[in-house]
Amino acid sequence: MFLSKTIKTVLGTSIINDVRYTQVCFHRFKFIPKLRVPEWHFRVERRAKDRDDNLTERNKRFINEMSKKDHEKASLLKVPTVEPKEWKKGMIRCGIVAKKLGYYPLWTKDGTRICTTVLQIIENHVIKYAPPGEFNPTMRKRLGNYNKKGCLYIGSGEADPNRLTANYMGLFKESGVMPTQRITRFIIHPDAALPIGTSINALHYRVGDYVDVLGKTVDQGWQGVIKRWGFKGGPATHGTTKNHRRGGSLASGIKSRIWKGKKMPGNMGNRWRTLRGLKIWRINRKENCIWVSGRAIAGAPGSLVYIYDTVLPLRQPKEPLHFPTFLGDESKLPEDIYEETIHKFGDLTITFEPEK
Amino acid sequence: MLRILPKNSNYFVNSQFLFLRHSSSAPAAATNEKNKEIANYADKKRIKKGSKKIPNDFRFKYQDFLPSPTARYRNSLLEKLMRKDMLERRSQVHIPEFYVGSILKVTISDPHSQGKTNSFVGICTQREYTGLCTRITLRNVIDHQGIDVAYDIYDPLIQKIEVLKLEKRLDDRMLYLRDALPEYSTVDVNMEPELLAEGAPVPVNETIVKMKPLPWMQKWERKELKGIENLDQYLNLWRKQQREKQATPWEKYDLMKEYRRTIPEEQQNKIFSEIFDRINKINEEHKIKAKAARRTITKPQNIR
């Protein structure tokens, strides 16, 4: 009885004085990356217990008809035309969400092989545009002053609307676009804004330009020091016991404590990582695919990645980019667009003529 | 490009395994009349779906078109793109039917000696990967020195791939030739091609190899190879015991494992029905080209 009384009093005081009574001293802080949903965003999929899977066939038919109507509505969406503008250095364009497919070898005309990965660009639709006054990110300190920049909200990937929550579907209501798998924000220059409902293609980028790709690395779970940091471990023989895969000593006696950032066992993978300065070698217009150099793009094949123009100063484009997107006639271009140095598979075999 | 393999290249997909399962979806023995009807119906449906009759040896002849069976690396779009590029490359260079154990001659244009070609003759010891990435290794002994050369089949530097002797061996991977006596991996460089009649079955060469004494590159005794004769001669007691301990004789009865390392018949038919017309056309073109090349051979004028 006495205990319960005390707890009640403590809780009561805590609300008034705003004091927390959690014990911190022996609390072990672990970094476990979670899916942190931002304020403007809602839970995407309904929980399994909330879903009504026991629908009758008649009801299912009804839902399918309604969703068909929505699709028709979305297809009839009128998108206002945009006129191309002049691109200048430092004007940030919109990015693209893509699907990582896998490894693909290409050969140059010299005969050297290039390792590339294929990125399939799934459906990207503009949902919303927040002009510089409205856009107000929560992490302002770290990102800098964004009063001069706008933000594009882009929905990407197909989703079954029967599985989505009502709150999440509400985000698409104004635009009239069918609800998608994912919504992303791209911070842009206000001149690069696109009207609601426009779709972005693979032709947003050109062959020969450089690109940054952001993705989430494969989750390896809790790993030891050898796999996570590449430590050497202990000797296998000579009387060692229980010291084969250990990290050794943590610190020396001078400081008499562990330095911050000491490499230790822990959760490996499942982090956002970018690869910068990847060249575009080939573009397929029909299948919306981009061939990008490098095999080490973050994420397993089939996962979603984000593509941006490069930040690297020495790999900036020499000719002005398509701004805000590619607005020319697609039908004039060939189906496969190659970089100049790359050997097409349909061409004759490579032969070297002797020097004179 | 020329690529000489490192000594400890342990990673390879066993590509010959992919094609064993073909009759997986064949209806079970129809005891009742009802079952027979169902089976007949299924056969009719299959013929309708496939529409083209694909010969059974297609899965051996064109192994490269079948994707890797691991599910997490598979993607239908990527496979489709690869198939298209492979056919385009095949229209330029004739890539013949060959197996592990058959003798090949590969000629490539060499960037280091310009205006000339570089050719290599050897036994095909392994086939790695699938699709555009397929890679073969040839082995030969030249001037008492064993040499392994790896070629990407779809490399645009390759000018010609010839099969000098079409045959199979007892094993799917022949990397143990590196530790065998050199006489088993020597091939005459100026060998003339041995021709087989069209439609004849591929002969199996049943030669059994003698190994050199230890040390070996890998523990061959654990791999259940049929093509080696004198394995027990060099093994000590501990190694023999280990072989018995680590053997997994039940694995050949594991249906699930076999399912995971093969591609089902329906998917194979879907793939081959896509390429069927195109590849036949390409083969005919290459035949015409080869005939024309034979006719144009003329005697050099200097000979008297």
CSV table of N, CA and C in Angstrom, one decimal, chain A residues 29-108:
chain,number,residue,atom,x,y,z
A,29,PHE,N,23.0,2.6,-23.5
A,29,PHE,CA,22.5,3.2,-24.7
A,29,PHE,C,23.0,2.4,-26.0
A,30,LYS,N,22.0,1.9,-26.7
A,30,LYS,CA,22.3,1.1,-27.9
A,30,LYS,C,21.8,1.9,-29.1
A,31,PHE,N,22.6,2.0,-30.1
A,31,PHE,CA,22.1,2.6,-31.3
A,31,PHE,C,21.4,1.6,-32.2
A,32,ILE,N,20.1,1.6,-32.2
A,32,ILE,CA,19.3,0.7,-33.0
A,32,ILE,C,18.6,1.6,-34.0
A,33,PRO,N,19.0,1.6,-35.3
A,33,PRO,CA,18.3,2.4,-36.2
A,33,PRO,C,16.8,2.0,-36.4
A,34,LYS,N,16.0,3.0,-36.3
A,34,LYS,CA,14.6,2.8,-36.4
A,34,LYS,C,14.0,3.5,-37.6
A,35,LEU,N,12.8,3.2,-38.0
A,35,LEU,CA,12.2,3.9,-39.1
A,35,LEU,C,11.5,5.1,-38.4
A,36,ARG,N,12.1,6.3,-38.5
A,36,ARG,CA,11.6,7.5,-37.9
A,36,ARG,C,10.7,8.2,-38.9
A,37,VAL,N,9.5,8.3,-38.6
A,37,VAL,CA,8.5,8.9,-39.5
A,37,VAL,C,8.4,10.4,-39.2
A,38,PRO,N,8.7,11.2,-40.2
A,38,PRO,CA,8.6,12.7,-40.0
A,38,PRO,C,7.2,13.2,-39.8
A,39,GLU,N,7.1,14.4,-39.4
A,39,GLU,CA,5.8,14.9,-38.9
A,39,GLU,C,4.8,15.0,-40.0
A,40,TRP,N,5.2,15.3,-41.2
A,40,TRP,CA,4.2,15.4,-42.3
A,40,TRP,C,3.8,14.1,-42.8
A,41,HIS,N,4.4,13.0,-42.4
A,41,HIS,CA,4.2,11.7,-43.0
A,41,HIS,C,3.4,10.9,-42.0
A,42,PHE,N,2.7,9.9,-42.6
A,42,PHE,CA,1.9,9.0,-41.8
A,42,PHE,C,2.3,7.5,-42.0
A,43,ARG,N,1.8,6.7,-41.1
A,43,ARG,CA,2.0,5.3,-41.3
A,43,ARG,C,1.5,4.8,-42.6
A,44,VAL,N,2.3,4.0,-43.4
A,44,VAL,CA,2.0,3.7,-44.8
A,44,VAL,C,1.0,2.5,-44.8
A,45,GLU,N,1.4,1.4,-44.3
A,45,GLU,CA,0.5,0.2,-44.4
A,45,GLU,C,-0.3,0.0,-43.2
A,46,ARG,N,-1.5,-0.5,-43.4
A,46,ARG,CA,-2.3,-0.8,-42.2
A,46,ARG,C,-1.8,-2.1,-41.5
A,47,ARG,N,-2.1,-2.1,-40.2
A,47,ARG,CA,-1.6,-3.3,-39.4
A,47,ARG,C,-2.4,-4.5,-39.9
A,48,ALA,N,-1.8,-5.7,-39.6
A,48,ALA,CA,-2.4,-6.9,-40.1
A,48,ALA,C,-3.7,-7.1,-39.4
A,49,LYS,N,-3.8,-6.7,-38.1
A,49,LYS,CA,-5.1,-7.0,-37.4
A,49,LYS,C,-6.2,-6.1,-37.8
A,50,ASP,N,-5.8,-4.9,-38.4
A,50,ASP,CA,-6.9,-4.0,-38.8
A,50,ASP,C,-7.4,-4.3,-40.2
A,51,ARG,N,-6.6,-5.1,-40.9
A,51,ARG,CA,-7.0,-5.4,-42.3
A,51,ARG,C,-8.2,-6.3,-42.3
A,52,ASP,N,-9.2,-6.1,-43.3
A,52,ASP,CA,-10.3,-7.0,-43.4
A,52,ASP,C,-10.0,-7.9,-44.6
A,53,ASP,N,-9.4,-9.0,-44.2
A,53,ASP,CA,-9.1,-10.0,-45.3
A,53,ASP,C,-10.3,-10.9,-45.6
A,54,ASN,N,-11.3,-10.9,-44.6
A,54,ASN,CA,-12.4,-11.8,-44.8
A,54,ASN,C,-13.6,-11.2,-45.6
A,55,LEU,N,-13.2,-10.5,-46.6
A,55,LEU,CA,-14.3,-9.8,-47.4
A,55,LEU,C,-15.0,-10.9,-48.3
A,56,THR,N,-16.2,-10.6,-48.6
A,56,THR,CA,-16.9,-11.5,-49.5
A,56,THR,C,-16.5,-11.1,-50.9
A,57,GLU,N,-16.8,-12.0,-51.9
A,57,GLU,CA,-16.3,-11.7,-53.2
A,57,GLU,C,-17.0,-10.5,-53.8
A,58,ARG,N,-18.2,-10.3,-53.4
A,58,ARG,CA,-19.0,-9.1,-53.9
A,58,ARG,C,-18.3,-7.8,-53.5
A,59,ASN,N,-17.9,-7.8,-52.2
A,59,ASN,CA,-17.2,-6.6,-51.7
A,59,ASN,C,-15.9,-6.4,-52.4
A,60,LYS,N,-15.2,-7.5,-52.7
A,60,LYS,CA,-13.9,-7.4,-53.3
A,60,LYS,C,-14.1,-6.8,-54.7
A,61,ARG,N,-15.1,-7.2,-55.4
A,61,ARG,CA,-15.4,-6.7,-56.8
A,61,ARG,C,-15.7,-5.2,-56.7
A,62,PHE,N,-16.4,-4.9,-55.7
A,62,PHE,CA,-16.8,-3.5,-55.5
A,62,PHE,C,-15.5,-2.6,-55.3
A,63,ILE,N,-14.6,-3.1,-54.5
A,63,ILE,CA,-13.4,-2.3,-54.2
A,63,ILE,C,-12.6,-2.2,-55.4
A,64,ASN,N,-12.5,-3.3,-56.2
A,64,ASN,CA,-11.7,-3.3,-57.4
A,64,ASN,C,-12.3,-2.3,-58.4
A,65,GLU,N,-13.6,-2.2,-58.5
A,65,GLU,CA,-14.2,-1.3,-59.5
A,65,GLU,C,-13.9,0.2,-59.1
A,66,MET,N,-14.0,0.4,-57.7
A,66,MET,CA,-13.7,1.8,-57.3
A,66,MET,C,-12.3,2.2,-57.5
A,67,SER,N,-11.4,1.2,-57.3
A,67,SER,CA,-10.0,1.5,-57.5
A,67,SER,C,-9.7,1.8,-59.0
A,68,LYS,N,-10.4,1.0,-59.9
A,68,LYS,CA,-10.3,1.3,-61.3
A,68,LYS,C,-10.7,2.7,-61.7
A,69,LYS,N,-11.8,3.1,-61.1
A,69,LYS,CA,-12.3,4.5,-61.3
A,69,LYS,C,-11.2,5.5,-60.9
A,70,ASP,N,-10.6,5.3,-59.8
A,70,ASP,CA,-9.6,6.2,-59.3
A,70,ASP,C,-8.4,6.2,-60.3
A,71,HIS,N,-8.0,5.0,-60.8
A,71,HIS,CA,-6.9,5.0,-61.8
A,71,HIS,C,-7.3,5.8,-63.0
A,72,GLU,N,-8.5,5.6,-63.5
A,72,GLU,CA,-8.9,6.4,-64.7
A,72,GLU,C,-8.9,7.9,-64.4
A,73,LYS,N,-9.3,8.2,-63.2
A,73,LYS,CA,-9.3,9.7,-62.9
A,73,LYS,C,-7.8,10.2,-62.9
A,74,ALA,N,-6.9,9.4,-62.3
A,74,ALA,CA,-5.5,9.8,-62.2
A,74,ALA,C,-4.9,9.9,-63.6
A,75,SER,N,-5.4,9.0,-64.5
A,75,SER,CA,-4.8,9.0,-65.9
A,75,SER,C,-5.3,10.2,-66.7
A,76,LEU,N,-6.4,10.7,-66.3
A,76,LEU,CA,-7.0,11.9,-67.0
A,76,LEU,C,-6.5,13.2,-66.5
A,77,LEU,N,-5.6,13.1,-65.5
A,77,LEU,CA,-5.1,14.3,-64.8
A,77,LEU,C,-4.4,15.3,-65.8
A,78,LYS,N,-4.9,16.5,-65.8
A,78,LYS,CA,-4.3,17.5,-66.8
A,78,LYS,C,-3.1,18.2,-66.1
A,79,VAL,N,-1.9,18.0,-66.8
A,79,VAL,CA,-0.7,18.6,-66.2
A,79,VAL,C,-0.4,19.8,-67.0
A,80,PRO,N,-0.2,21.0,-66.4
A,80,PRO,CA,0.1,22.2,-67.1
A,80,PRO,C,1.5,22.1,-67.7
A,81,THR,N,1.7,22.6,-68.9
A,81,THR,CA,3.0,22.5,-69.6
A,81,THR,C,4.0,23.4,-69.0
A,82,VAL,N,5.3,23.0,-69.1
A,82,VAL,CA,6.4,23.8,-68.5
A,82,VAL,C,7.3,24.2,-69.7
A,83,GLU,N,7.8,25.4,-69.6
A,83,GLU,CA,8.8,25.8,-70.6
A,83,GLU,C,10.2,25.6,-70.1
A,84,PRO,N,11.1,25.1,-70.9
A,84,PRO,CA,12.5,24.9,-70.4
A,84,PRO,C,13.2,26.2,-70.1
A,85,LYS,N,14.0,26.1,-69.0
A,85,LYS,CA,14.7,27.3,-68.5
A,85,LYS,C,16.2,27.1,-68.7
A,86,GLU,N,16.9,28.2,-68.5
A,86,GLU,CA,18.4,28.1,-68.6
A,86,GLU,C,18.9,27.6,-67.2
A,87,TRP,N,19.8,26.6,-67.3
A,87,TRP,CA,20.5,26.1,-66.1
A,87,TRP,C,21.8,26.8,-65.9
A,88,LYS,N,22.0,27.3,-64.6
A,88,LYS,CA,23.2,27.8,-64.3
A,88,LYS,C,23.9,27.0,-63.1
A,89,LYS,N,25.1,27.3,-62.9
A,89,LYS,CA,25.8,26.5,-61.9
A,89,LYS,C,25.3,26.7,-60.5
A,90,GLY,N,25.1,25.6,-59.8
A,90,GLY,CA,24.5,25.7,-58.4
A,90,GLY,C,23.1,25.7,-58.3
A,91,MET,N,22.3,25.5,-59.4
A,91,MET,CA,20.9,25.4,-59.4
A,91,MET,C,20.6,23.9,-59.2
A,92,ILE,N,20.0,23.5,-58.1
A,92,ILE,CA,19.8,22.1,-57.8
A,92,ILE,C,18.5,21.6,-58.4
A,93,ARG,N,18.6,20.5,-59.1
A,93,ARG,CA,17.4,20.0,-59.7
A,93,ARG,C,16.7,18.9,-58.8
A,94,CYS,N,15.6,18.4,-59.3
A,94,CYS,CA,14.9,17.4,-58.6
A,94,CYS,C,15.6,16.0,-58.8
A,95,GLY,N,15.6,15.1,-57.8
A,95,GLY,CA,16.2,13.8,-57.9
A,95,GLY,C,15.2,12.8,-58.4
A,96,ILE,N,15.6,11.5,-58.4
A,96,ILE,CA,14.7,10.4,-58.9
A,96,ILE,C,14.8,9.3,-57.9
A,97,VAL,N,13.7,8.5,-57.7
A,97,VAL,CA,13.8,7.3,-57.0
A,97,VAL,C,13.8,6.1,-58.0
A,98,ALA,N,14.7,5.2,-57.7
A,98,ALA,CA,15.0,4.1,-58.6
A,98,ALA,C,15.1,2.8,-57.9
A,99,LYS,N,15.0,1.7,-58.7
A,99,LYS,CA,15.1,0.4,-58.1
A,99,LYS,C,16.5,-0.2,-58.6
A,100,LYS,N,17.2,-0.8,-57.6
A,100,LYS,CA,18.5,-1.4,-58.0
A,100,LYS,C,18.3,-2.8,-58.5
A,101,LEU,N,18.7,-3.1,-59.7
A,101,LEU,CA,18.4,-4.4,-60.3
A,101,LEU,C,19.6,-5.3,-60.2
A,102,GLY,N,20.8,-4.9,-60.5
A,102,GLY,CA,21.9,-5.8,-60.3
A,102,GLY,C,23.1,-5.5,-61.2
A,103,TYR,N,24.1,-6.4,-61.3
A,103,TYR,CA,25.3,-6.2,-62.0
A,103,TYR,C,25.1,-6.4,-63.5
A,104,TYR,N,25.9,-5.6,-64.3
A,104,TYR,CA,25.8,-5.7,-65.7
A,104,TYR,C,27.1,-5.3,-66.3
A,105,PRO,N,27.8,-6.2,-67.1
A,105,PRO,CA,29.1,-5.8,-67.7
A,105,PRO,C,28.9,-5.1,-69.0
A,106,LEU,N,29.7,-4.1,-69.2
A,106,LEU,CA,29.8,-3.4,-70.5
A,106,LEU,C,31.2,-3.3,-70.9
A,107,TRP,N,31.5,-3.2,-72.2
A,107,TRP,CA,32.8,-3.1,-72.7
A,107,TRP,C,33.0,-1.8,-73.5
A,108,THR,N,34.2,-1.2,-73.3
A,108,THR,CA,34.5,0.0,-74.1
A,108,THR,C,35.1,-0.4,-75.5
